[in-house]
Structures are given as structure tokens and as C-alpha cells.
Amino acid sequence: MRTSALQDLYLQRPVTMMVLICMISVLPWICLGDFSTKGEPREAAVAISMLDSGNWILPQTYADEFAYKPPMAHWLMAIFSYPQGYVSEFTSRLPSALAIILLIGFTLVFIGRRTAKFQEAFIAALLLVTCIEIHRAGMTTRVDMLLTTFIVLGLFQLYRWENMLELKGLPVMIPLLFGCAILTKGPVGIILPQFIFAVYLFLLKKYRLQTIFKAILYIGVSSLFLPLLWYIAAYKQGGEDFLNVVLAENFGRFFRIESIDIDYNLGHENGAWYNIMTLIAGFMPWTILFFFSLFGMKFKKPTKSIKEILKNSWQRILSLEKVKLFSLVALVCILFFYSIPSSKRSVYLMPAYPFIALFLAQFTLYLTEYRTKVTRVFAGFISSLIIIVLISVSLTMIGVIDPVNMTSQFTDDSVTIATVDAVSAMFTSPDFITIFILMVTLVVLATVLYQMFKKINIKILYATIALAFCVNLITDGIVMRGVRQCQSSRPFAERIKEEYPLDSKNMFVMNNLKEYRNLYGLNFYMGNKFHDFADVQPSEGYFLASEIDMGKVMKKYEGQYTFRILTSTENKIDEIHDKIVLSSFTRNQ
């Protein structure tokens, strides 16, 4: 009997199918929408500087400041942008998008070759591509997705090195991948994988401590060769200022050092439970399935002492299949490693996600086979949410619901109201993309509801995953387009470039994050041409700042400079939670 095209693709070419799913998930949407956060344009501006100045070692970025992160991601942004001659949202997001495709493709291959059920690997990959944290990181101009991919692929190679070669020789891909990881975000790209691999080798009880030490030493030394070339070249350009930033970013955050001489706060300080909470939030919606599974579970009263329970649990861990032991070690070590520093962010934990996905997929299949009600209840829950969303969208389209009016009854915040207005406009005046995504979602929703009347629970699971995929499409293709449109600095940048004689020599800002807010989005759309007012002390020119900071600057330089406010943004920009003001200034005689 002939199988359908999708069945044939899944059965005969599952990796190709997964790559296609990943491509559909990210590539069409990374070109939609301007930059609306401070992180994306901050990174993209480095690539602009590389192309404009030809300095690919330590380029100048915001207001004559040198880039403080290693340049691998920015090199790729600049390379992808080179053919068109300028850096765009698409070319700057492309490294992250390609990284997520590689990560999930190789995760499928790695797990699929080492588990008895290939379906576990396939579902693990699907859970990764639809979970919030990984998907979000693959859509943004940041270094974290690229770092995660290099680290995880390097860990896969370390596992293969031990499993197939028993630590003999050293495959060239290992130092190459970790070298790239270091060039993406610093020494963490090698320290974390070494820590994970050392613990794994120790738990195998197969090698002497001397052998483990040599393996770690060889990995570390060989992985440092390429990054050292850049660090030496960058130090020659940046000197002590570069060294201070390297120490702050790589060791100040980790060891909570506050005395390093830098002009910005390290930030991102969070408590011990932050990592657990962000993992729960990051793996949504699949953590909801896990939550549902807790209902109806029968807990037996323990008959053994705590010591015996811990001993038996330890023995079960040591007796796990090697790939599952390696995965467990990886996720525990990553959680422990990032619990030490005071600086914590959800993206730091992303290298743990592929390894968590393996266990989550195994648990999901167990629920599908043996606790069928959980799978059906979860499918019904997700479907109910989508039905509510689609009904709300339909009522908005025909004018029965006015989201702006409803929002204004609960808040007076202009940014929130403007955002709701922009998103609702995507539905009241829908284009082809909006209609297409809503139609696809409707078809997938109908499929889920149809399968719920059948007895094959695995089909319900796959249909629910497809529905989660559609949620991402709605978010990226409709909602975020509206959000980015109303929160972008591009319209203001285009307007002031037309109305005022701004050029690469007369635009100034304050570049001191301890006192003022940086205008990263505006800097990108003005071509990365800002200069530091406090450092240059110019005689005349144009000055840009937030409305609040403008008042601070006028007070600080009262008597020295005369500022004349020319124009400002109509609404607050979410990136700085304030309006942006353009002023002209002259130095007083």
C-alpha cells in the first residue's frame, strides 16, 4: 500500500523532514518586522561597523565604543550582509536561524542513532522546535543560539569520541566547535563542556583520573588556539580597556566581582530559583503536559529509609543507557554551573534543552501509550485556547470587539495601548500572510479535534505538536509583526534624516549606561554613526536622548551648552520606555 508524501518523508527521510520543519518555523519570519528591543540592534550594529570600517577584529559600535563580545556571530552577520552591501534585520537574524536548524537536525541524528525507539528522537526534536525559549532564540539577532549550537554539537562529538574511540586521538571537529564557541561568547564555550565531560567520564568509572585529566587538558589547549589569535589581536587594538571588559563579562559576572573598571552594570542578577522557573517557562507548552500528568498519579508510601532510596536511585542513574546518562549529566551540570553566578538569564540554560528534550519525549510517549487521558486532556486544553483565540480574532475582524477600547479600561500606559492597537490592526486589516496563517491554524485545529474522536493517541500527540507549531506561526507572522511595527525606531530615524542635515560627524549621544539609556535601535537605523558627547565635547551638532535623559543632560551642561529641542517621537519607544528627543546644541562662548 502506498504511503502519503508526509509518511514517506517521515519514514524514509526523517532528518530532511525535520530540517524542512525548522526552516518553515524560522526562515520566512525573520525578515518580518523591525528591531523593537535593545539587544538585536546592539548586536547588528557591530556587523555594520565591520562592513563600513573594514575592522573585523575590534570594530567600533555604539558611540565610539568597541564591541565587547567575541565576533563570531557578528562575522557571520557581516558575511551574510556583504552581498547586498548593508546589514538588514534578515541577514542579522540569519545566523541564529541557521543555528537552530543545525542544532535540531543534529540532535535528531544524535539521539536517533542511540535510542531503541527512533520516535523518541523525532518527538524530542519536535518539542525543541516548538518550545518557547529555543524558538524565540532562533528568531533573534543574538549570540546565544549560535553559542548553544556550538556547545551542544561539541558535546555530541565528545560523547562520540569516548564511545567510539575511547579517548584515543582527538577528532579535529572537537577543538573547531569549541573554538567557535569561545569566539561566540568567551571562555564559557570551553569551560562548561569540559566540566560536563569530566563529570561524565568520572561516572563511567572506566578511566583513571590521569586519563580524564589528560583528555580535558587536550580539549582545552587545542580549543584555545583559534580564539587566542583573536584575543591577542583585539588586545593590541583595545589595550587595557579591552582587558577590563573581558574580565568583567567573563569573570566578573561569574564570580560576582564588582570592582572591575567598566562604565556599565553587569546586571541580570536573579535568585537561586530563577533557573528552574525559566526552564519551566522556556519549555512551554510542554511543561503544561507534564503538569497535567501529575493529576491521577498514585504515590506509594516509601517502605525504605531515605539512605536506601538515595542509594538505589544512584545505582539506577549509573545503570542508565550511556546516551541517557550523558544527557542527565549535561543538564544537571548546566543547571549547577549557572546557579553559581549572580547573573542569570534564561538563554544561558539553552544548552540543556536538547538533553531535557530526550527525557521529555520519552515521558510524552509513555503518557501517550499508558495514560491516554492525559494526552487527550492536554490536546483539549490547547485546542480550547486556540478556539478562544480564533473566536476573538474573528470578532475583532468584524468589529464586534475593540481590543484598544478594552485595554484602555485597564491601563493608561501609552506603550501598551499602542502595541494592542498595532496588533489588532493586523486582524482588522489582514493581509495574505495573516489570512494564510489563520487558515492553516484552523485546518490543524480541525485535525486535532477529529483525531480526538479516534483511538490512535500517537496521532493526537502529533496533531497537538502541529497546533503548537501554529501558535508560533501566529506569534511570529502576525502578532510580532504588529509589535515590532509600533515599537520600532525606524520611522523616527527616517523622518529626522529627511528633515535635518544629520551626518556621520554631527550626531551625538551619551554613552554611560550607569546614568543614561542607550538608543540602540535608533543607532542601527541611523547607520551606527553616533558619537559620545561626553568624550568628544563638540562645539555644535545634534543630540539624541530619551526625554528623561534630555533633562539630565541639559541640567548637567547648563552654562556650557545651549540645547534647542527640535522634535521627538510621537509615542514612547518600548526599548527605553520613553520618548526619543532630537535637539541641536552649541557650546557657549
Short mmCIF file of N, CA and C in Angstrom, two decimals, residues 59-164:
data_model
loop_
_atom_site.label_atom_id
_atom_site.label_comp_id
_atom_site.label_asym_id
_atom_site.label_seq_id
_atom_site.Cartn_x
_atom_site.Cartn_y
_atom_site.Cartn_z
N PRO A 59 35.75 46.11 16.09
CA PRO A 59 35.08 47.25 15.46
C PRO A 59 34.44 48.19 16.47
N GLN A 60 34.29 49.45 16.08
CA GLN A 60 33.60 50.44 16.90
C GLN A 60 32.09 50.26 16.74
N THR A 61 31.38 50.31 17.84
CA THR A 61 29.93 50.16 17.76
C THR A 61 29.28 51.39 18.39
N TYR A 62 28.34 51.24 19.28
CA TYR A 62 27.55 52.36 19.77
C TYR A 62 28.41 53.49 20.33
N ALA A 63 28.35 54.67 19.69
CA ALA A 63 29.01 55.90 20.17
C ALA A 63 30.49 55.68 20.45
N ASP A 64 31.21 55.19 19.45
CA ASP A 64 32.67 55.03 19.51
C ASP A 64 33.13 53.98 20.52
N GLU A 65 32.22 53.13 20.97
CA GLU A 65 32.57 52.08 21.91
C GLU A 65 32.95 50.82 21.13
N PHE A 66 34.01 50.13 21.57
CA PHE A 66 34.38 48.90 20.85
C PHE A 66 33.47 47.76 21.29
N ALA A 67 33.26 46.83 20.39
CA ALA A 67 32.41 45.67 20.68
C ALA A 67 33.05 44.82 21.75
N TYR A 68 32.29 44.50 22.80
CA TYR A 68 32.88 43.79 23.93
C TYR A 68 32.67 42.29 23.90
N LYS A 69 31.95 41.78 22.89
CA LYS A 69 31.76 40.33 22.78
C LYS A 69 32.64 39.79 21.67
N PRO A 70 33.09 38.55 21.77
CA PRO A 70 33.83 37.93 20.66
C PRO A 70 33.02 37.99 19.37
N PRO A 71 33.66 37.95 18.21
CA PRO A 71 32.99 38.38 16.98
C PRO A 71 32.38 37.31 16.08
N MET A 72 32.32 36.05 16.50
CA MET A 72 31.87 35.00 15.59
C MET A 72 30.49 35.30 15.01
N ALA A 73 29.52 35.62 15.87
CA ALA A 73 28.17 35.90 15.38
C ALA A 73 28.16 37.13 14.48
N HIS A 74 28.95 38.13 14.82
CA HIS A 74 28.98 39.36 14.03
C HIS A 74 29.71 39.13 12.70
N TRP A 75 30.70 38.26 12.70
CA TRP A 75 31.35 37.89 11.43
C TRP A 75 30.32 37.29 10.48
N LEU A 76 29.50 36.37 11.01
CA LEU A 76 28.51 35.72 10.16
C LEU A 76 27.47 36.72 9.67
N MET A 77 27.03 37.64 10.56
CA MET A 77 26.08 38.67 10.13
C MET A 77 26.67 39.51 9.00
N ALA A 78 27.92 39.90 9.15
CA ALA A 78 28.57 40.73 8.14
C ALA A 78 28.75 39.97 6.83
N ILE A 79 29.12 38.69 6.92
CA ILE A 79 29.30 37.86 5.71
C ILE A 79 27.98 37.71 4.96
N PHE A 80 26.90 37.42 5.70
CA PHE A 80 25.59 37.26 5.06
C PHE A 80 25.10 38.59 4.48
N SER A 81 25.54 39.70 5.07
CA SER A 81 25.10 41.02 4.60
C SER A 81 25.94 41.55 3.45
N TYR A 82 27.13 41.01 3.29
CA TYR A 82 28.09 41.55 2.33
C TYR A 82 27.55 41.60 0.88
N PRO A 83 26.88 40.54 0.40
CA PRO A 83 26.40 40.58 -0.99
C PRO A 83 25.44 41.74 -1.28
N GLN A 84 24.61 42.10 -0.30
CA GLN A 84 23.66 43.20 -0.53
C GLN A 84 24.23 44.55 -0.13
N GLY A 85 25.38 44.54 0.56
CA GLY A 85 26.06 45.79 0.88
C GLY A 85 25.60 46.49 2.13
N TYR A 86 24.66 45.93 2.86
CA TYR A 86 24.18 46.55 4.10
C TYR A 86 23.61 45.46 5.02
N VAL A 87 23.53 45.78 6.30
CA VAL A 87 23.01 44.84 7.30
C VAL A 87 21.52 45.09 7.45
N SER A 88 20.74 44.04 7.30
CA SER A 88 19.28 44.13 7.45
C SER A 88 18.84 43.25 8.61
N GLU A 89 17.56 43.35 8.95
CA GLU A 89 17.03 42.51 10.01
C GLU A 89 17.18 41.03 9.63
N PHE A 90 16.94 40.72 8.36
CA PHE A 90 17.02 39.33 7.91
C PHE A 90 18.44 38.78 8.01
N THR A 91 19.41 39.51 7.47
CA THR A 91 20.79 38.99 7.46
C THR A 91 21.39 38.94 8.86
N SER A 92 20.93 39.82 9.75
CA SER A 92 21.46 39.79 11.11
C SER A 92 20.83 38.68 11.95
N ARG A 93 19.61 38.29 11.60
CA ARG A 93 18.96 37.19 12.31
C ARG A 93 19.29 35.82 11.71
N LEU A 94 19.85 35.83 10.51
CA LEU A 94 20.10 34.57 9.80
C LEU A 94 21.05 33.63 10.54
N PRO A 95 22.14 34.10 11.19
CA PRO A 95 22.99 33.15 11.93
C PRO A 95 22.24 32.37 13.00
N SER A 96 21.35 33.03 13.73
CA SER A 96 20.57 32.33 14.76
C SER A 96 19.60 31.34 14.12
N ALA A 97 18.98 31.74 13.00
CA ALA A 97 18.03 30.85 12.33
C ALA A 97 18.72 29.60 11.80
N LEU A 98 19.89 29.76 11.19
CA LEU A 98 20.63 28.60 10.70
C LEU A 98 21.14 27.75 11.85
N ALA A 99 21.48 28.41 12.96
CA ALA A 99 21.98 27.67 14.13
C ALA A 99 20.90 26.75 14.70
N ILE A 100 19.66 27.23 14.77
CA ILE A 100 18.60 26.38 15.32
C ILE A 100 18.31 25.21 14.40
N ILE A 101 18.41 25.43 13.09
CA ILE A 101 18.20 24.33 12.14
C ILE A 101 19.28 23.27 12.31
N LEU A 102 20.53 23.69 12.43
CA LEU A 102 21.63 22.75 12.64
C LEU A 102 21.48 22.03 13.97
N LEU A 103 21.15 22.78 15.02
CA LEU A 103 21.03 22.19 16.36
C LEU A 103 19.99 21.08 16.37
N ILE A 104 18.80 21.36 15.86
CA ILE A 104 17.72 20.37 15.92
C ILE A 104 17.98 19.21 14.97
N GLY A 105 18.56 19.50 13.80
CA GLY A 105 18.89 18.42 12.88
C GLY A 105 19.89 17.45 13.47
N PHE A 106 20.96 17.96 14.06
CA PHE A 106 21.98 17.09 14.65
C PHE A 106 21.50 16.43 15.94
N THR A 107 20.61 17.10 16.67
CA THR A 107 20.02 16.47 17.85
C THR A 107 19.22 15.24 17.45
N LEU A 108 18.45 15.36 16.37
CA LEU A 108 17.69 14.21 15.88
C LEU A 108 18.61 13.06 15.49
N VAL A 109 19.69 13.37 14.79
CA VAL A 109 20.64 12.33 14.37
C VAL A 109 21.31 11.69 15.58
N PHE A 110 21.77 12.54 16.52
CA PHE A 110 22.50 12.04 17.69
C PHE A 110 21.63 11.11 18.53
N ILE A 111 20.42 11.57 18.87
CA ILE A 111 19.54 10.76 19.71
C ILE A 111 19.00 9.57 18.93
N GLY A 112 18.65 9.78 17.66
CA GLY A 112 18.05 8.72 16.85
C GLY A 112 18.94 7.51 16.67
N ARG A 113 20.26 7.74 16.60
CA ARG A 113 21.20 6.64 16.42
C ARG A 113 21.50 5.89 17.71
N ARG A 114 21.05 6.42 18.83
CA ARG A 114 21.48 5.86 20.11
C ARG A 114 20.33 5.45 21.02
N THR A 115 19.10 5.51 20.52
CA THR A 115 17.95 5.06 21.30
C THR A 115 17.24 3.95 20.56
N ALA A 116 16.59 3.09 21.32
CA ALA A 116 15.90 1.95 20.72
C ALA A 116 14.72 2.40 19.88
N LYS A 117 14.03 3.46 20.31
CA LYS A 117 12.88 3.98 19.59
C LYS A 117 13.26 5.28 18.89
N PHE A 118 13.32 5.24 17.57
CA PHE A 118 13.65 6.46 16.83
C PHE A 118 12.57 7.52 17.04
N GLN A 119 11.37 7.07 17.34
CA GLN A 119 10.27 8.02 17.55
C GLN A 119 10.56 8.96 18.72
N GLU A 120 11.29 8.47 19.73
CA GLU A 120 11.68 9.33 20.85
C GLU A 120 12.52 10.50 20.35
N ALA A 121 13.47 10.21 19.46
CA ALA A 121 14.33 11.25 18.93
C ALA A 121 13.53 12.24 18.09
N PHE A 122 12.61 11.75 17.29
CA PHE A 122 11.83 12.62 16.42
C PHE A 122 10.94 13.55 17.24
N ILE A 123 10.30 13.00 18.26
CA ILE A 123 9.45 13.82 19.11
C ILE A 123 10.29 14.81 19.92
N ALA A 124 11.47 14.38 20.37
CA ALA A 124 12.36 15.29 21.09
C ALA A 124 12.70 16.50 20.23
N ALA A 125 12.98 16.26 18.95
CA ALA A 125 13.28 17.36 18.03
C ALA A 125 12.07 18.26 17.83
N LEU A 126 10.88 17.67 17.74
CA LEU A 126 9.66 18.47 17.57
C LEU A 126 9.38 19.31 18.81
N LEU A 127 9.62 18.75 19.98
CA LEU A 127 9.42 19.51 21.21
C LEU A 127 10.39 20.69 21.27
N LEU A 128 11.61 20.48 20.78
CA LEU A 128 12.60 21.56 20.76
C LEU A 128 12.17 22.69 19.84
N VAL A 129 11.73 22.34 18.64
CA VAL A 129 11.43 23.37 17.65
C VAL A 129 10.17 24.16 18.02
N THR A 130 9.31 23.60 18.87
CA THR A 130 8.08 24.30 19.24
C THR A 130 8.11 24.91 20.63
N CYS A 131 9.13 24.62 21.45
CA CYS A 131 9.17 25.21 22.79
C CYS A 131 9.56 26.69 22.69
N ILE A 132 9.12 27.46 23.64
CA ILE A 132 9.23 28.92 23.57
C ILE A 132 10.67 29.40 23.50
N GLU A 133 11.52 28.93 24.41
CA GLU A 133 12.87 29.50 24.54
C GLU A 133 13.74 29.26 23.31
N ILE A 134 13.79 28.02 22.84
CA ILE A 134 14.62 27.71 21.68
C ILE A 134 14.09 28.40 20.44
N HIS A 135 12.79 28.36 20.25
CA HIS A 135 12.22 29.01 19.06
C HIS A 135 12.47 30.50 19.09
N ARG A 136 12.28 31.14 20.23
CA ARG A 136 12.49 32.58 20.34
C ARG A 136 13.93 32.95 20.05
N ALA A 137 14.87 32.16 20.59
CA ALA A 137 16.29 32.46 20.38
C ALA A 137 16.70 32.29 18.92
N GLY A 138 16.04 31.37 18.22
CA GLY A 138 16.36 31.16 16.81
C GLY A 138 15.80 32.23 15.90
N MET A 139 15.01 33.14 16.46
CA MET A 139 14.38 34.20 15.66
C MET A 139 15.02 35.56 15.88
N THR A 140 16.05 35.64 16.71
CA THR A 140 16.55 36.95 17.12
C THR A 140 18.03 37.14 16.78
N THR A 141 18.41 38.41 16.69
CA THR A 141 19.80 38.79 16.41
C THR A 141 20.57 38.79 17.72
N ARG A 142 20.91 37.61 18.20
CA ARG A 142 21.68 37.48 19.44
C ARG A 142 22.73 36.38 19.26
N VAL A 143 23.64 36.29 20.21
CA VAL A 143 24.72 35.31 20.09
C VAL A 143 24.36 33.99 20.75
N ASP A 144 23.29 33.94 21.54
CA ASP A 144 23.03 32.79 22.41
C ASP A 144 22.67 31.52 21.64
N MET A 145 21.91 31.65 20.54
CA MET A 145 21.55 30.46 19.78
C MET A 145 22.78 29.86 19.12
N LEU A 146 23.65 30.70 18.63
CA LEU A 146 24.88 30.23 17.99
C LEU A 146 25.77 29.55 19.03
N LEU A 147 25.91 30.16 20.19
CA LEU A 147 26.71 29.56 21.27
C LEU A 147 26.15 28.20 21.66
N THR A 148 24.85 28.12 21.82
CA THR A 148 24.20 26.85 22.19
C THR A 148 24.50 25.76 21.17
N THR A 149 24.41 26.11 19.90
CA THR A 149 24.66 25.12 18.85
C THR A 149 26.08 24.62 18.88
N PHE A 150 27.05 25.51 18.99
CA PHE A 150 28.45 25.08 19.04
C PHE A 150 28.72 24.20 20.26
N ILE A 151 28.19 24.58 21.42
CA ILE A 151 28.42 23.80 22.64
C ILE A 151 27.78 22.42 22.54
N VAL A 152 26.52 22.37 22.11
CA VAL A 152 25.81 21.09 22.05
C VAL A 152 26.42 20.16 21.01
N LEU A 153 26.73 20.69 19.83
CA LEU A 153 27.37 19.85 18.81
C LEU A 153 28.74 19.38 19.28
N GLY A 154 29.45 20.23 20.00
CA GLY A 154 30.73 19.82 20.58
C GLY A 154 30.57 18.70 21.60
N LEU A 155 29.53 18.81 22.42
CA LEU A 155 29.26 17.74 23.40
C LEU A 155 28.91 16.43 22.70
N PHE A 156 28.15 16.51 21.62
CA PHE A 156 27.85 15.31 20.84
C PHE A 156 29.14 14.65 20.34
N GLN A 157 30.10 15.48 19.89
CA GLN A 157 31.37 14.95 19.41
C GLN A 157 32.19 14.35 20.55
N LEU A 158 32.12 14.95 21.73
CA LEU A 158 32.84 14.39 22.89
C LEU A 158 32.27 13.02 23.25
N TYR A 159 30.96 12.90 23.23
CA TYR A 159 30.33 11.60 23.51
C TYR A 159 30.80 10.57 22.49
N ARG A 160 30.80 10.95 21.22
CA ARG A 160 31.23 10.05 20.16
C ARG A 160 32.71 9.67 20.32
N TRP A 161 33.52 10.63 20.71
CA TRP A 161 34.96 10.38 20.92
C TRP A 161 35.17 9.32 21.99
N GLU A 162 34.44 9.40 23.08
CA GLU A 162 34.59 8.41 24.14
C GLU A 162 33.96 7.09 23.75
N ASN A 163 32.78 7.14 23.15
CA ASN A 163 32.02 5.92 22.88
C ASN A 163 32.65 5.08 21.77
N MET A 164 33.19 5.73 20.75
CA MET A 164 33.71 5.00 19.60
C MET A 164 35.23 4.87 19.61
#
